[in-house]
Amino acid sequence: QLQLVESGGGLVQPGGSLRLSCTASGATWDHRAVGWFRQAPGKEREGVSCISHSGTNIYYADAVKGRFTTSRDNAKNTLYLHMNSLKPEDTGVYFCAARGLYFSCPDSAAASAAAYVYWGQGIQVTVSS
């Protein structure tokens, strides 16, 4: 089993920035795509980003494109999400997730939760003035 743990969430004012981290342990971290999802209260979970094992294949949801940047450090088994110019609608629980071994990012622009096998517990991000 691959264990994923998010960190770095919290409360930030609109226009501010946060960096989320996701650290992995257990099963192999390399050779699989990893992504971020978020879920606002009472709403469906939505894909935020995906990055391939090499970091060369990356996509973002339209709502965050140009503001969020995802990266990974395979030596540290860590996934990052740099969030800039945060808006109140970015508020929600953020999850990191990983695909199965040797699976890359889905072809569709919007990430599908069903394509991911391993999930973190989630971490709260609140954007409020």
The first five atom37 places (N, CA, C, CB, O) and aatype in JSON, in Angstrom:
{
  "aatype": [5, 10, 5, 10, 19, 6, 15, 7, 7, 7, 10, 19, 5, 14, 7, 7, 15, 10, 1, 10, 15, 4, 16, 0, 15, 7, 0, 16, 17, 3, 8, 1, 0, 19, 7, 17, 13, 1, 5, 0, 14, 7, 11, 6, 1, 6, 7, 19, 15, 4, 9, 15, 8, 15, 7, 16, 2, 9, 18, 18, 0, 3, 0, 19, 11, 7, 1, 13, 16, 16, 15, 1, 3, 2, 0, 11, 2, 16, 10, 18, 10, 8, 12, 2, 15, 10, 11, 14, 6, 3, 16, 7, 19, 18, 13, 4, 0, 0, 1, 7, 10, 18, 13, 15, 4, 14, 3, 15, 0, 0, 0, 15, 0, 0, 0, 18, 19, 18, 17, 7, 5, 7, 9, 5, 19, 16, 19, 15, 15],
  "atom_mask": [
    [1, 1, 1, 1, 1],
    [1, 1, 1, 1, 1],
    [1, 1, 1, 1, 1],
    [1, 1, 1, 1, 1],
    [1, 1, 1, 1, 1],
    [1, 1, 1, 1, 1],
    [1, 1, 1, 1, 1],
    [1, 1, 1, 0, 1],
    [1, 1, 1, 0, 1],
    [1, 1, 1, 0, 1],
    [1, 1, 1, 1, 1],
    [1, 1, 1, 1, 1],
    [1, 1, 1, 1, 1],
    [1, 1, 1, 1, 1],
    [1, 1, 1, 0, 1],
    [1, 1, 1, 0, 1],
    [1, 1, 1, 1, 1],
    [1, 1, 1, 1, 1],
    [1, 1, 1, 1, 1],
    [1, 1, 1, 1, 1],
    [1, 1, 1, 1, 1],
    [1, 1, 1, 1, 1],
    [1, 1, 1, 1, 1],
    [1, 1, 1, 1, 1],
    [1, 1, 1, 1, 1],
    [1, 1, 1, 0, 1],
    [1, 1, 1, 1, 1],
    [1, 1, 1, 1, 1],
    [1, 1, 1, 1, 1],
    [1, 1, 1, 1, 1],
    [1, 1, 1, 1, 1],
    [1, 1, 1, 1, 1],
    [1, 1, 1, 1, 1],
    [1, 1, 1, 1, 1],
    [1, 1, 1, 0, 1],
    [1, 1, 1, 1, 1],
    [1, 1, 1, 1, 1],
    [1, 1, 1, 1, 1],
    [1, 1, 1, 1, 1],
    [1, 1, 1, 1, 1],
    [1, 1, 1, 1, 1],
    [1, 1, 1, 0, 1],
    [1, 1, 1, 1, 1],
    [1, 1, 1, 1, 1],
    [1, 1, 1, 1, 1],
    [1, 1, 1, 1, 1],
    [1, 1, 1, 0, 1],
    [1, 1, 1, 1, 1],
    [1, 1, 1, 1, 1],
    [1, 1, 1, 1, 1],
    [1, 1, 1, 1, 1],
    [1, 1, 1, 1, 1],
    [1, 1, 1, 1, 1],
    [1, 1, 1, 1, 1],
    [1, 1, 1, 0, 1],
    [1, 1, 1, 1, 1],
    [1, 1, 1, 1, 1],
    [1, 1, 1, 1, 1],
    [1, 1, 1, 1, 1],
    [1, 1, 1, 1, 1],
    [1, 1, 1, 1, 1],
    [1, 1, 1, 1, 1],
    [1, 1, 1, 1, 1],
    [1, 1, 1, 1, 1],
    [1, 1, 1, 1, 1],
    [1, 1, 1, 0, 1],
    [1, 1, 1, 1, 1],
    [1, 1, 1, 1, 1],
    [1, 1, 1, 1, 1],
    [1, 1, 1, 1, 1],
    [1, 1, 1, 1, 1],
    [1, 1, 1, 1, 1],
    [1, 1, 1, 1, 1],
    [1, 1, 1, 1, 1],
    [1, 1, 1, 1, 1],
    [1, 1, 1, 1, 1],
    [1, 1, 1, 1, 1],
    [1, 1, 1, 1, 1],
    [1, 1, 1, 1, 1],
    [1, 1, 1, 1, 1],
    [1, 1, 1, 1, 1],
    [1, 1, 1, 1, 1],
    [1, 1, 1, 1, 1],
    [1, 1, 1, 1, 1],
    [1, 1, 1, 1, 1],
    [1, 1, 1, 1, 1],
    [1, 1, 1, 1, 1],
    [1, 1, 1, 1, 1],
    [1, 1, 1, 1, 1],
    [1, 1, 1, 1, 1],
    [1, 1, 1, 1, 1],
    [1, 1, 1, 0, 1],
    [1, 1, 1, 1, 1],
    [1, 1, 1, 1, 1],
    [1, 1, 1, 1, 1],
    [1, 1, 1, 1, 1],
    [1, 1, 1, 1, 1],
    [1, 1, 1, 1, 1],
    [1, 1, 1, 1, 1],
    [1, 1, 1, 0, 1],
    [1, 1, 1, 1, 1],
    [1, 1, 1, 1, 1],
    [1, 1, 1, 1, 1],
    [1, 1, 1, 1, 1],
    [1, 1, 1, 1, 1],
    [1, 1, 1, 1, 1],
    [1, 1, 1, 1, 1],
    [1, 1, 1, 1, 1],
    [1, 1, 1, 1, 1],
    [1, 1, 1, 1, 1],
    [1, 1, 1, 1, 1],
    [1, 1, 1, 1, 1],
    [1, 1, 1, 1, 1],
    [1, 1, 1, 1, 1],
    [1, 1, 1, 1, 1],
    [1, 1, 1, 1, 1],
    [1, 1, 1, 1, 1],
    [1, 1, 1, 1, 1],
    [1, 1, 1, 1, 1],
    [1, 1, 1, 0, 1],
    [1, 1, 1, 1, 1],
    [1, 1, 1, 0, 1],
    [1, 1, 1, 1, 1],
    [1, 1, 1, 1, 1],
    [1, 1, 1, 1, 1],
    [1, 1, 1, 1, 1],
    [1, 1, 1, 1, 1],
    [1, 1, 1, 1, 1],
    [1, 1, 1, 1, 1]
  ],
  "atom_positions": [
    [[0.84, -1.19, 0.0], [0.0, 0.0, 0.0], [0.88, 1.24, 0.0], [-0.95, 0.0, 1.22], [1.92, 1.28, 0.65]],
    [[0.45, 2.26, -0.74], [1.11, 3.55, -0.78], [0.35, 4.5, 0.15], [1.19, 4.11, -2.23], [-0.84, 4.74, -0.05]],
    [[1.04, 5.03, 1.14], [0.44, 5.99, 2.06], [0.79, 7.41, 1.65], [0.89, 5.71, 3.51], [1.95, 7.7, 1.34]],
    [[-0.2, 8.29, 1.65], [-0.03, 9.68, 1.26], [-0.53, 10.57, 2.38], [-0.76, 9.98, -0.06], [-1.62, 10.35, 2.92]],
    [[0.24, 11.59, 2.73], [-0.12, 12.51, 3.81], [0.09, 13.93, 3.33], [0.71, 12.23, 5.09], [1.19, 14.3, 2.92]],
    [[-0.98, 14.74, 3.38], [-0.9, 16.13, 2.97], [-0.49, 17.01, 4.15], [-2.24, 16.6, 2.4], [-0.74, 16.68, 5.31]],
    [[0.14, 18.13, 3.83], [0.49, 19.12, 4.83], [0.56, 20.5, 4.17], [1.84, 18.77, 5.52], [0.62, 20.61, 2.95]],
    [[0.56, 21.54, 5.0], [0.73, 22.9, 4.5], [-0.55, 23.69, 4.32], [0.0, 0.0, 0.0], [-0.49, 24.84, 3.88]],
    [[-1.69, 23.12, 4.66], [-2.94, 23.84, 4.53], [-3.12, 24.86, 5.62], [0.0, 0.0, 0.0], [-2.29, 24.99, 6.52]],
    [[-4.23, 25.58, 5.55], [-4.53, 26.58, 6.55], [-5.44, 27.65, 6.02], [0.0, 0.0, 0.0], [-6.1, 27.48, 5.0]],
    [[-5.46, 28.76, 6.72], [-6.29, 29.9, 6.36], [-5.42, 30.99, 5.75], [-7.05, 30.44, 7.59], [-4.36, 31.32, 6.27]],
    [[-5.89, 31.54, 4.64], [-5.15, 32.59, 3.95], [-6.14, 33.6, 3.39], [-4.26, 32.0, 2.82], [-7.27, 33.25, 3.05]],
    [[-5.73, 34.85, 3.29], [-6.58, 35.89, 2.73], [-6.62, 35.81, 1.21], [-6.1, 37.27, 3.17], [-5.67, 35.3, 0.6]],
    [[-7.69, 36.3, 0.59], [-7.72, 36.34, -0.87], [-6.5, 37.06, -1.43], [-9.0, 37.02, -1.35], [-6.07, 38.08, -0.91]],
    [[-5.96, 36.5, -2.51], [-4.75, 37.03, -3.1], [-3.47, 36.46, -2.52], [0.0, 0.0, 0.0], [-2.39, 36.69, -3.06]],
    [[-3.58, 35.73, -1.44], [-2.43, 35.15, -0.8], [-1.98, 33.85, -1.45], [0.0, 0.0, 0.0], [-2.51, 33.43, -2.47]],
    [[-0.99, 33.22, -0.82], [-0.4, 32.01, -1.35], [-0.24, 30.95, -0.27], [0.96, 32.32, -1.98], [-0.1, 31.26, 0.91]],
    [[-0.28, 29.71, -0.7], [0.0, 28.57, 0.15], [0.74, 27.52, -0.67], [-1.3, 27.98, 0.76], [0.59, 27.46, -1.89]],
    [[1.53, 26.71, 0.0], [2.14, 25.57, -0.63], [1.73, 24.3, 0.1], [3.66, 25.71, -0.68], [2.01, 24.15, 1.29]],
    [[1.08, 23.42, -0.61], [0.72, 22.13, -0.06], [1.79, 21.1, -0.41], [-0.64, 21.68, -0.58], [2.38, 21.14, -1.49]],
    [[2.03, 20.19, 0.5], [2.95, 19.1, 0.26], [2.24, 17.78, 0.5], [4.19, 19.22, 1.16], [1.32, 17.69, 1.32]],
    [[2.66, 16.78, -0.21], [2.14, 15.43, -0.04], [3.33, 14.49, 0.01], [1.15, 15.04, -1.2], [4.06, 14.35, -0.97]],
    [[3.53, 13.85, 1.14], [4.64, 12.93, 1.31], [4.13, 11.5, 1.25], [5.37, 13.18, 2.63], [3.07, 11.18, 1.79]],
    [[4.9, 10.66, 0.6], [4.51, 9.28, 0.37], [5.43, 8.32, 1.09], [4.5, 8.98, -1.12], [6.61, 8.6, 1.3]],
    [[4.87, 7.2, 1.47], [5.64, 6.12, 2.07], [4.99, 4.8, 1.72], [5.75, 6.3, 3.61], [3.85, 4.76, 1.25]],
    [[5.71, 3.72, 1.94], [5.17, 2.41, 1.67], [5.59, 1.89, 0.31], [0.0, 0.0, 0.0], [6.76, 1.58, 0.09]],
    [[4.65, 1.81, -0.6], [4.9, 1.29, -1.93], [5.73, 2.27, -2.76], [3.59, 1.0, -2.63], [6.04, 3.37, -2.31]],
    [[6.08, 1.85, -3.96], [6.93, 2.65, -4.84], [6.27, 3.96, -5.23], [7.27, 1.85, -6.09], [5.12, 3.99, -5.68]],
    [[7.01, 5.05, -5.05], [6.54, 6.38, -5.42], [6.78, 6.67, -6.9], [7.24, 7.43, -4.57], [5.94, 7.29, -7.55]],
    [[7.89, 6.24, -7.41], [8.26, 6.51, -8.8], [7.39, 5.76, -9.78], [9.72, 6.16, -9.03], [6.68, 4.82, -9.41]],
    [[7.45, 6.18, -11.03], [6.8, 5.49, -12.14], [5.28, 5.47, -12.03], [7.32, 4.08, -12.24], [4.63, 4.51, -12.44]],
    [[4.73, 6.51, -11.46], [3.29, 6.67, -11.44], [2.94, 8.16, -11.4], [2.68, 5.93, -10.22], [3.67, 8.96, -10.81]],
    [[1.85, 8.51, -12.01], [1.37, 9.89, -11.96], [0.73, 10.18, -10.61], [0.38, 10.16, -13.11], [0.15, 9.29, -9.99]],
    [[0.83, 11.43, -10.17], [0.21, 11.87, -8.93], [-0.54, 13.17, -9.19], [1.27, 12.04, -7.81], [-0.14, 13.97, -10.04]],
    [[-1.6, 13.38, -8.45], [-2.42, 14.55, -8.69], [-3.01, 15.13, -7.42], [0.0, 0.0, 0.0], [-2.91, 14.56, -6.33]],
    [[-3.64, 16.28, -7.6], [-4.35, 16.97, -6.53], [-5.83, 17.08, -6.89], [-3.76, 18.36, -6.28], [-6.19, 17.34, -8.03]],
    [[-6.66, 16.87, -5.89], [-8.09, 17.08, -5.99], [-8.53, 18.01, -4.87], [-8.86, 15.73, -5.93], [-7.79, 18.21, -3.9]],
    [[-9.72, 18.56, -5.01], [-10.27, 19.36, -3.93], [-11.78, 19.17, -3.88], [-9.92, 20.85, -4.12], [-12.41, 18.82, -4.87]],
    [[-12.33, 19.4, -2.7], [-13.75, 19.23, -2.5], [-14.26, 20.33, -1.57], [-14.05, 17.83, -1.92], [-13.86, 20.41, -0.4]],
    [[-15.14, 21.16, -2.09], [-15.78, 22.19, -1.29], [-16.94, 21.56, -0.52], [-16.26, 23.36, -2.18], [-17.47, 20.54, -0.94]],
    [[-17.34, 22.17, 0.6], [-18.45, 21.61, 1.38], [-19.71, 21.43, 0.54], [-18.75, 22.5, 2.57], [-20.16, 22.36, -0.13]],
    [[-20.27, 20.23, 0.59], [-21.5, 19.95, -0.13], [-21.36, 19.79, -1.63], [0.0, 0.0, 0.0], [-22.36, 19.7, -2.33]],
    [[-20.14, 19.76, -2.14], [-19.92, 19.66, -3.57], [-19.1, 18.43, -3.92], [-19.22, 20.91, -4.09], [-18.52, 17.78, -3.05]],
    [[-19.07, 18.11, -5.21], [-18.33, 16.96, -5.69], [-16.84, 17.23, -5.67], [-18.78, 16.6, -7.1], [-16.39, 18.38, -5.78]],
    [[-16.08, 16.17, -5.52], [-14.64, 16.27, -5.61], [-14.23, 16.58, -7.05], [-13.97, 14.98, -5.11], [-14.73, 15.97, -7.99]],
    [[-13.32, 17.52, -7.22], [-12.89, 17.91, -8.56], [-11.38, 17.84, -8.68], [-13.39, 19.3, -8.89], [-10.65, 18.09, -7.72]],
    [[-10.93, 17.51, -9.87], [-9.52, 17.45, -10.14], [-8.9, 18.82, -10.22], [0.0, 0.0, 0.0], [-9.51, 19.76, -10.74]],
    [[-7.69, 18.96, -9.71], [-6.95, 20.21, -9.73], [-5.76, 20.12, -10.67], [-6.48, 20.57, -8.32], [-5.55, 21.02, -11.49]],
    [[-4.98, 19.05, -10.56], [-3.78, 18.93, -11.36], [-3.33, 17.48, -11.42], [-2.67, 19.81, -10.81], [-3.77, 16.64, -10.64]],
    [[-2.45, 17.22, -12.36], [-1.8, 15.92, -12.46], [-0.39, 16.13, -12.99], [-2.6, 14.94, -13.37], [-0.17, 17.01, -13.82]],
    [[0.54, 15.33, -12.52], [1.92, 15.39, -12.99], [2.44, 13.98, -13.14], [2.81, 16.21, -12.01], [2.23, 13.13, -12.28]],
    [[3.11, 13.73, -14.24], [3.64, 12.4, -14.53], [4.87, 12.12, -13.68], [3.98, 12.26, -16.01], [5.37, 13.0, -12.98]],
    [[5.34, 10.89, -13.75], [6.45, 10.48, -12.89], [7.72, 11.27, -13.16], [6.73, 9.01, -13.08], [8.5, 11.51, -12.24]],
    [[7.94, 11.68, -14.4], [9.14, 12.44, -14.76], [8.95, 13.95, -14.59], [9.54, 12.13, -16.18], [9.92, 14.71, -14.65]],
    [[7.71, 14.39, -14.4], [7.43, 15.81, -14.29], [7.28, 16.52, -15.61], [0.0, 0.0, 0.0], [7.17, 17.75, -15.63]],
    [[7.29, 15.79, -16.72], [7.21, 16.41, -18.03], [5.78, 16.52, -18.56], [8.04, 15.64, -19.0], [5.52, 17.31, -19.47]],
    [[4.88, 15.75, -18.03], [3.48, 15.79, -18.44], [2.66, 16.34, -17.29], [2.98, 14.38, -18.87], [2.49, 15.67, -16.26]],
    [[2.13, 17.55, -17.45], [1.41, 18.24, -16.39], [0.14, 18.85, -16.96], [2.3, 19.33, -15.73], [0.15, 19.4, -18.06]],
    [[-0.94, 18.76, -16.21], [-2.13, 19.49, -16.59], [-2.79, 20.08, -15.36], [-3.11, 18.57, -17.35], [-2.59, 19.61, -14.24]],
    [[-3.6, 21.12, -15.6], [-4.32, 21.81, -14.55], [-5.77, 22.01, -14.95], [-3.67, 23.16, -14.25], [-6.09, 22.13, -16.13]],
    [[-6.62, 22.03, -13.97], [-8.0, 22.44, -14.21], [-8.03, 23.9, -14.64], [-8.87, 22.21, -12.95], [-7.2, 24.7, -14.21]],
    [[-8.99, 24.23, -15.5], [-9.08, 25.6, -15.99], [-9.2, 26.62, -14.87], [-10.25, 25.73, -16.93], [-8.68, 27.73, -14.98]],
    [[-9.86, 26.25, -13.8], [-10.11, 27.18, -12.71], [-8.83, 27.6, -11.98], [-11.06, 26.57, -11.73], [-8.81, 28.64, -11.33]],
    [[-7.77, 26.8, -12.09], [-6.54, 27.1, -11.37], [-5.37, 27.4, -12.28], [-6.19, 25.97, -10.47], [-4.31, 27.8, -11.81]],
    [[-5.54, 27.21, -13.58], [-4.45, 27.41, -14.52], [-3.93, 28.85, -14.45], [-4.91, 27.08, -15.95], [-4.71, 29.8, -14.45]],
    [[-2.62, 28.99, -14.38], [-2.0, 30.29, -14.27], [-1.81, 30.76, -12.85], [0.0, 0.0, 0.0], [-1.07, 31.72, -12.6]],
    [[-2.47, 30.1, -11.89], [-2.34, 30.46, -10.48], [-1.68, 29.37, -9.65], [-3.7, 30.77, -9.92], [-0.95, 29.67, -8.71]],
    [[-1.93, 28.12, -10.0], [-1.38, 26.99, -9.27], [-0.27, 26.35, -10.08], [-2.48, 25.96, -8.93], [-0.32, 26.33, -11.31]],
    [[0.71, 25.82, -9.39], [1.8, 25.08, -10.01], [2.07, 23.82, -9.22], [3.07, 25.95, -10.12], [2.24, 23.87, -8.0]],
    [[2.1, 22.69, -9.9], [2.41, 21.44, -9.24], [3.79, 20.96, -9.65], [1.35, 20.37, -9.57], [4.23, 21.18, -10.78]],
    [[4.48, 20.32, -8.72], [5.8, 19.77, -8.99], [6.01, 18.57, -8.09], [6.9, 20.84, -8.76], [5.23, 18.33, -7.16]],
    [[7.05, 17.82, -8.36], [7.35, 16.67, -7.52], [8.85, 16.52, -7.36], [6.74, 15.39, -8.11], [9.62, 16.84, -8.26]],
    [[9.24, 16.02, -6.21], [10.63, 15.73, -5.9], [10.69, 14.24, -5.59], [11.17, 16.61, -4.71], [10.39, 13.81, -4.48]],
    [[11.09, 13.47, -6.58], [11.07, 12.02, -6.42], [12.1, 11.54, -5.4], [11.31, 11.35, -7.75], [11.92, 10.49, -4.79]],
    [[13.18, 12.29, -5.23], [14.17, 11.92, -4.22], [13.61, 12.03, -2.82], [15.4, 12.8, -4.35], [14.06, 11.33, -1.91]],
    [[12.61, 12.91, -2.63], [11.97, 13.09, -1.33], [10.6, 12.44, -1.25], [11.85, 14.55, -1.03], [9.92, 12.55, -0.23]],
    [[10.18, 11.76, -2.3], [8.86, 11.15, -2.35], [7.77, 12.17, -2.02], [8.78, 9.96, -1.38], [6.85, 11.89, -1.24]],
    [[7.88, 13.34, -2.61], [7.0, 14.44, -2.24], [6.4, 15.11, -3.47], [7.76, 15.47, -1.41], [7.07, 15.33, -4.47]],
    [[5.12, 15.42, -3.37], [4.37, 16.16, -4.36], [4.02, 17.53, -3.79], [3.09, 15.39, -4.79], [3.69, 17.64, -2.61]],
    [[4.09, 18.56, -4.61], [3.8, 19.93, -4.18], [2.69, 20.55, -5.0], [5.05, 20.79, -4.26], [2.48, 20.19, -6.17]],
    [[1.98, 21.47, -4.39], [1.04, 22.32, -5.08], [1.25, 23.74, -4.57], [-0.43, 21.85, -4.87], [0.89, 24.06, -3.44]],
    [[1.84, 24.59, -5.41], [2.02, 26.0, -5.09], [0.79, 26.76, -5.55], [3.31, 26.57, -5.74], [0.48, 26.78, -6.74]],
    [[0.09, 27.37, -4.63], [-1.15, 28.06, -4.91], [-0.94, 29.55, -4.71], [-2.29, 27.53, -4.03], [-0.64, 30.0, -3.6]],
    [[-1.11, 30.31, -5.78], [-0.95, 31.76, -5.75], [-2.27, 32.43, -6.12], [0.17, 32.21, -6.7], [-3.16, 31.81, -6.69]],
    [[-2.37, 33.71, -5.78], [-3.56, 34.5, -6.11], [-4.83, 33.77, -5.7], [-3.6, 34.82, -7.59], [-5.77, 33.66, -6.49]],
    [[-4.86, 33.29, -4.49], [-5.96, 32.47, -4.02], [-7.26, 33.25, -3.95], [-5.64, 31.88, -2.66], [-7.28, 34.44, -3.61]],
    [[-8.34, 32.57, -4.27], [-9.68, 33.13, -4.27], [-10.55, 32.38, -3.27], [-10.3, 33.08, -5.68], [-10.26, 31.23, -2.94]],
    [[-11.61, 33.02, -2.78], [-12.5, 32.31, -1.85], [-13.03, 31.0, -2.42], [-13.67, 33.2, -1.49], [-13.23, 30.05, -1.66]],
    [[-13.26, 30.93, -3.72], [-13.76, 29.7, -4.32], [-12.73, 28.58, -4.36], [-14.24, 29.98, -5.71], [-13.07, 27.45, -4.72]],
    [[-11.49, 28.86, -3.99], [-10.49, 27.82, -3.84], [-10.62, 27.07, -2.51], [-9.11, 28.42, -3.96], [-9.93, 26.07, -2.3]],
    [[-11.47, 27.54, -1.64], [-11.66, 26.92, -0.34], [-12.16, 25.49, -0.48], [-12.64, 27.74, 0.5], [-13.04, 25.21, -1.29]],
    [[-11.6, 24.6, 0.3], [-12.04, 23.22, 0.3], [-11.01, 22.31, 0.94], [0.0, 0.0, 0.0], [-9.97, 22.76, 1.42]],
    [[-11.33, 21.04, 0.95], [-10.38, 20.03, 1.4], [-9.6, 19.55, 0.19], [-11.11, 18.84, 2.11], [-10.18, 19.15, -0.82]],
    [[-8.29, 19.6, 0.3], [-7.42, 19.21, -0.8], [-6.83, 17.84, -0.53], [-6.3, 20.25, -1.0], [-6.32, 17.56, 0.56]],
    [[-6.9, 17.0, -1.53], [-6.4, 15.63, -1.45], [-5.29, 15.43, -2.46], [-7.54, 14.63, -1.68], [-5.38, 15.92, -3.59]],
    [[-4.26, 14.71, -2.08], [-3.34, 14.2, -3.07], [-3.7, 12.75, -3.37], [-1.87, 14.33, -2.59], [-4.25, 12.05, -2.52]],
    [[-3.38, 12.32, -4.57], [-3.75, 10.99, -5.01], [-2.71, 10.47, -5.99], [-5.15, 10.98, -5.65], [-2.04, 11.25, -6.67]],
    [[-2.59, 9.16, -6.06], [-1.63, 8.53, -6.95], [-2.3, 7.46, -7.79], [-0.47, 7.94, -6.15], [-3.22, 6.77, -7.33]],
    [[-1.84, 7.32, -9.01], [-2.32, 6.25, -9.88], [-1.57, 4.97, -9.6], [-2.17, 6.65, -11.35], [-0.64, 4.94, -8.79]],
    [[-1.97, 3.92, -10.27], [-1.27, 2.66, -10.15], [0.12, 2.75, -10.75], [0.0, 0.0, 0.0], [0.43, 3.68, -11.49]],
    [[0.94, 1.77, -10.44], [2.31, 1.75, -10.93], [2.33, 1.73, -12.46], [3.06, 0.53, -10.37], [1.61, 0.95, -13.09]],
    [[3.15, 2.6, -13.04], [3.35, 2.74, -14.48], [2.2, 3.44, -15.2], [3.55, 1.39, -15.08], [2.18, 3.47, -16.43]],
    [[1.27, 4.01, -14.47], [0.2, 4.78, -15.07], [0.55, 6.26, -15.05], [-1.13, 4.53, -14.35], [1.0, 6.78, -14.03]],
    [[0.35, 6.92, -16.16], [0.62, 8.35, -16.29], [-0.67, 9.13, -16.12], [1.27, 8.66, -17.65], [-1.7, 8.57, -15.74]],
    [[-0.61, 10.44, -16.39], [-1.79, 11.28, -16.22], [-2.88, 10.89, -17.21], [-1.42, 12.75, -16.39], [-2.57, 10.51, -18.34]],
    [[-4.14, 10.99, -16.81], [-5.22, 10.74, -17.76], [-5.17, 11.69, -18.94], [-6.57, 10.86, -17.07], [-4.63, 12.79, -18.82]],
    [[-5.71, 11.26, -20.07], [-5.68, 12.09, -21.27], [-6.6, 13.3, -21.17], [-6.07, 11.26, -22.47], [-6.31, 14.34, -21.76]],
    [[-7.7, 13.17, -20.46], [-8.66, 14.27, -20.36], [-8.07, 15.43, -19.57], [-9.95, 13.78, -19.7], [-7.23, 15.24, -18.68]],
    [[-8.52, 16.63, -19.9], [-8.02, 17.82, -19.23], [-8.41, 17.85, -17.75], [-8.54, 19.06, -19.92], [-7.62, 18.26, -16.9]],
    [[-9.63, 17.41, -17.46], [-10.1, 17.34, -16.08], [-9.73, 15.98, -15.5], [-11.62, 17.58, -16.0], [-10.04, 14.95, -16.09]],
    [[-9.1, 15.98, -14.37], [-8.7, 14.74, -13.71], [-9.93, 13.97, -13.25], [-7.77, 15.03, -12.53], [-10.9, 14.55, -12.77]],
    [[-9.86, 12.66, -13.39], [-10.93, 11.77, -12.95], [-10.5, 11.06, -11.68], [-11.3, 10.76, -14.05], [-9.46, 10.41, -11.65]],
    [[-11.3, 11.18, -10.63], [-10.98, 10.53, -9.37], [-10.9, 9.02, -9.52], [-12.0, 10.89, -8.33], [-10.12, 8.37, -8.83]],
    [[-11.7, 8.46, -10.42], [-11.71, 7.03, -10.62], [-10.4, 6.49, -11.17], [-12.83, 6.65, -11.54], [-10.13, 5.3, -11.06]],
    [[-9.58, 7.36, -11.75], [-8.32, 6.93, -12.32], [-7.22, 6.8, -11.27], [-7.89, 7.91, -13.37], [-6.12, 6.35, -11.59]],
    [[-7.49, 7.17, -10.04], [-6.49, 7.17, -8.99], [-6.78, 6.08, -7.96], [-6.42, 8.53, -8.31], [-7.93, 5.85, -7.59]],
    [[-5.74, 5.44, -7.51], [-5.86, 4.29, -6.64], [-5.63, 4.64, -5.17], [-4.9, 3.22, -7.06], [-6.32, 4.14, -4.3]],
    [[-4.65, 5.5, -4.91], [-4.26, 5.83, -3.55], [-4.6, 7.27, -3.22], [-2.76, 5.58, -3.34], [-4.45, 8.16, -4.06]],
    [[-5.06, 7.49, -2.0], [-5.52, 8.81, -1.58], [-5.01, 9.18, -0.21], [-7.03, 8.87, -1.6], [-4.89, 8.33, 0.68]],
    [[-4.69, 10.47, -0.04], [-4.43, 10.99, 1.28], [-5.71, 11.28, 2.02], [0.0, 0.0, 0.0], [-6.8, 11.16, 1.45]],
    [[-5.6, 11.67, 3.27], [-6.76, 11.96, 4.1], [-7.39, 13.32, 3.79], [-6.38, 11.91, 5.55], [-8.55, 13.55, 4.12]],
    [[-6.64, 14.2, 3.16], [-7.12, 15.52, 2.85], [-6.68, 16.55, 3.87], [0.0, 0.0, 0.0], [-6.41, 16.23, 5.03]],
    [[-6.59, 17.8, 3.42], [-6.19, 18.89, 4.29], [-7.0, 20.14, 3.92], [-4.67, 19.17, 4.19], [-7.24, 20.41, 2.75]],
    [[-7.4, 20.89, 4.93], [-8.27, 22.04, 4.73], [-7.49, 23.25, 4.23], [-9.01, 22.38, 6.01], [-6.43, 23.58, 4.77]],
    [[-8.04, 23.9, 3.21], [-7.56, 25.19, 2.73], [-8.74, 26.14, 2.77], [-6.94, 25.09, 1.29], [-9.77, 25.89, 2.14]],
    [[-8.59, 27.23, 3.49], [-9.65, 28.22, 3.6], [-9.13, 29.57, 3.15], [-10.19, 28.29, 5.05], [-8.14, 30.07, 3.67]],
    [[-9.82, 30.15, 2.18], [-9.46, 31.47, 1.65], [-10.58, 32.42, 2.03], [-9.24, 31.44, 0.09], [-11.68, 32.34, 1.51]],
    [[-10.29, 33.31, 2.94], [-11.31, 34.2, 3.47], [-10.67, 35.49, 3.97], [-12.09, 33.52, 4.59], [-9.55, 35.48, 4.48]],
    [[-11.4, 36.58, 3.81], [-10.96, 37.86, 4.33], [-11.49, 38.13, 5.71], [-11.36, 38.97, 3.4], [-11.21, 39.18, 6.3]]
  ]
}
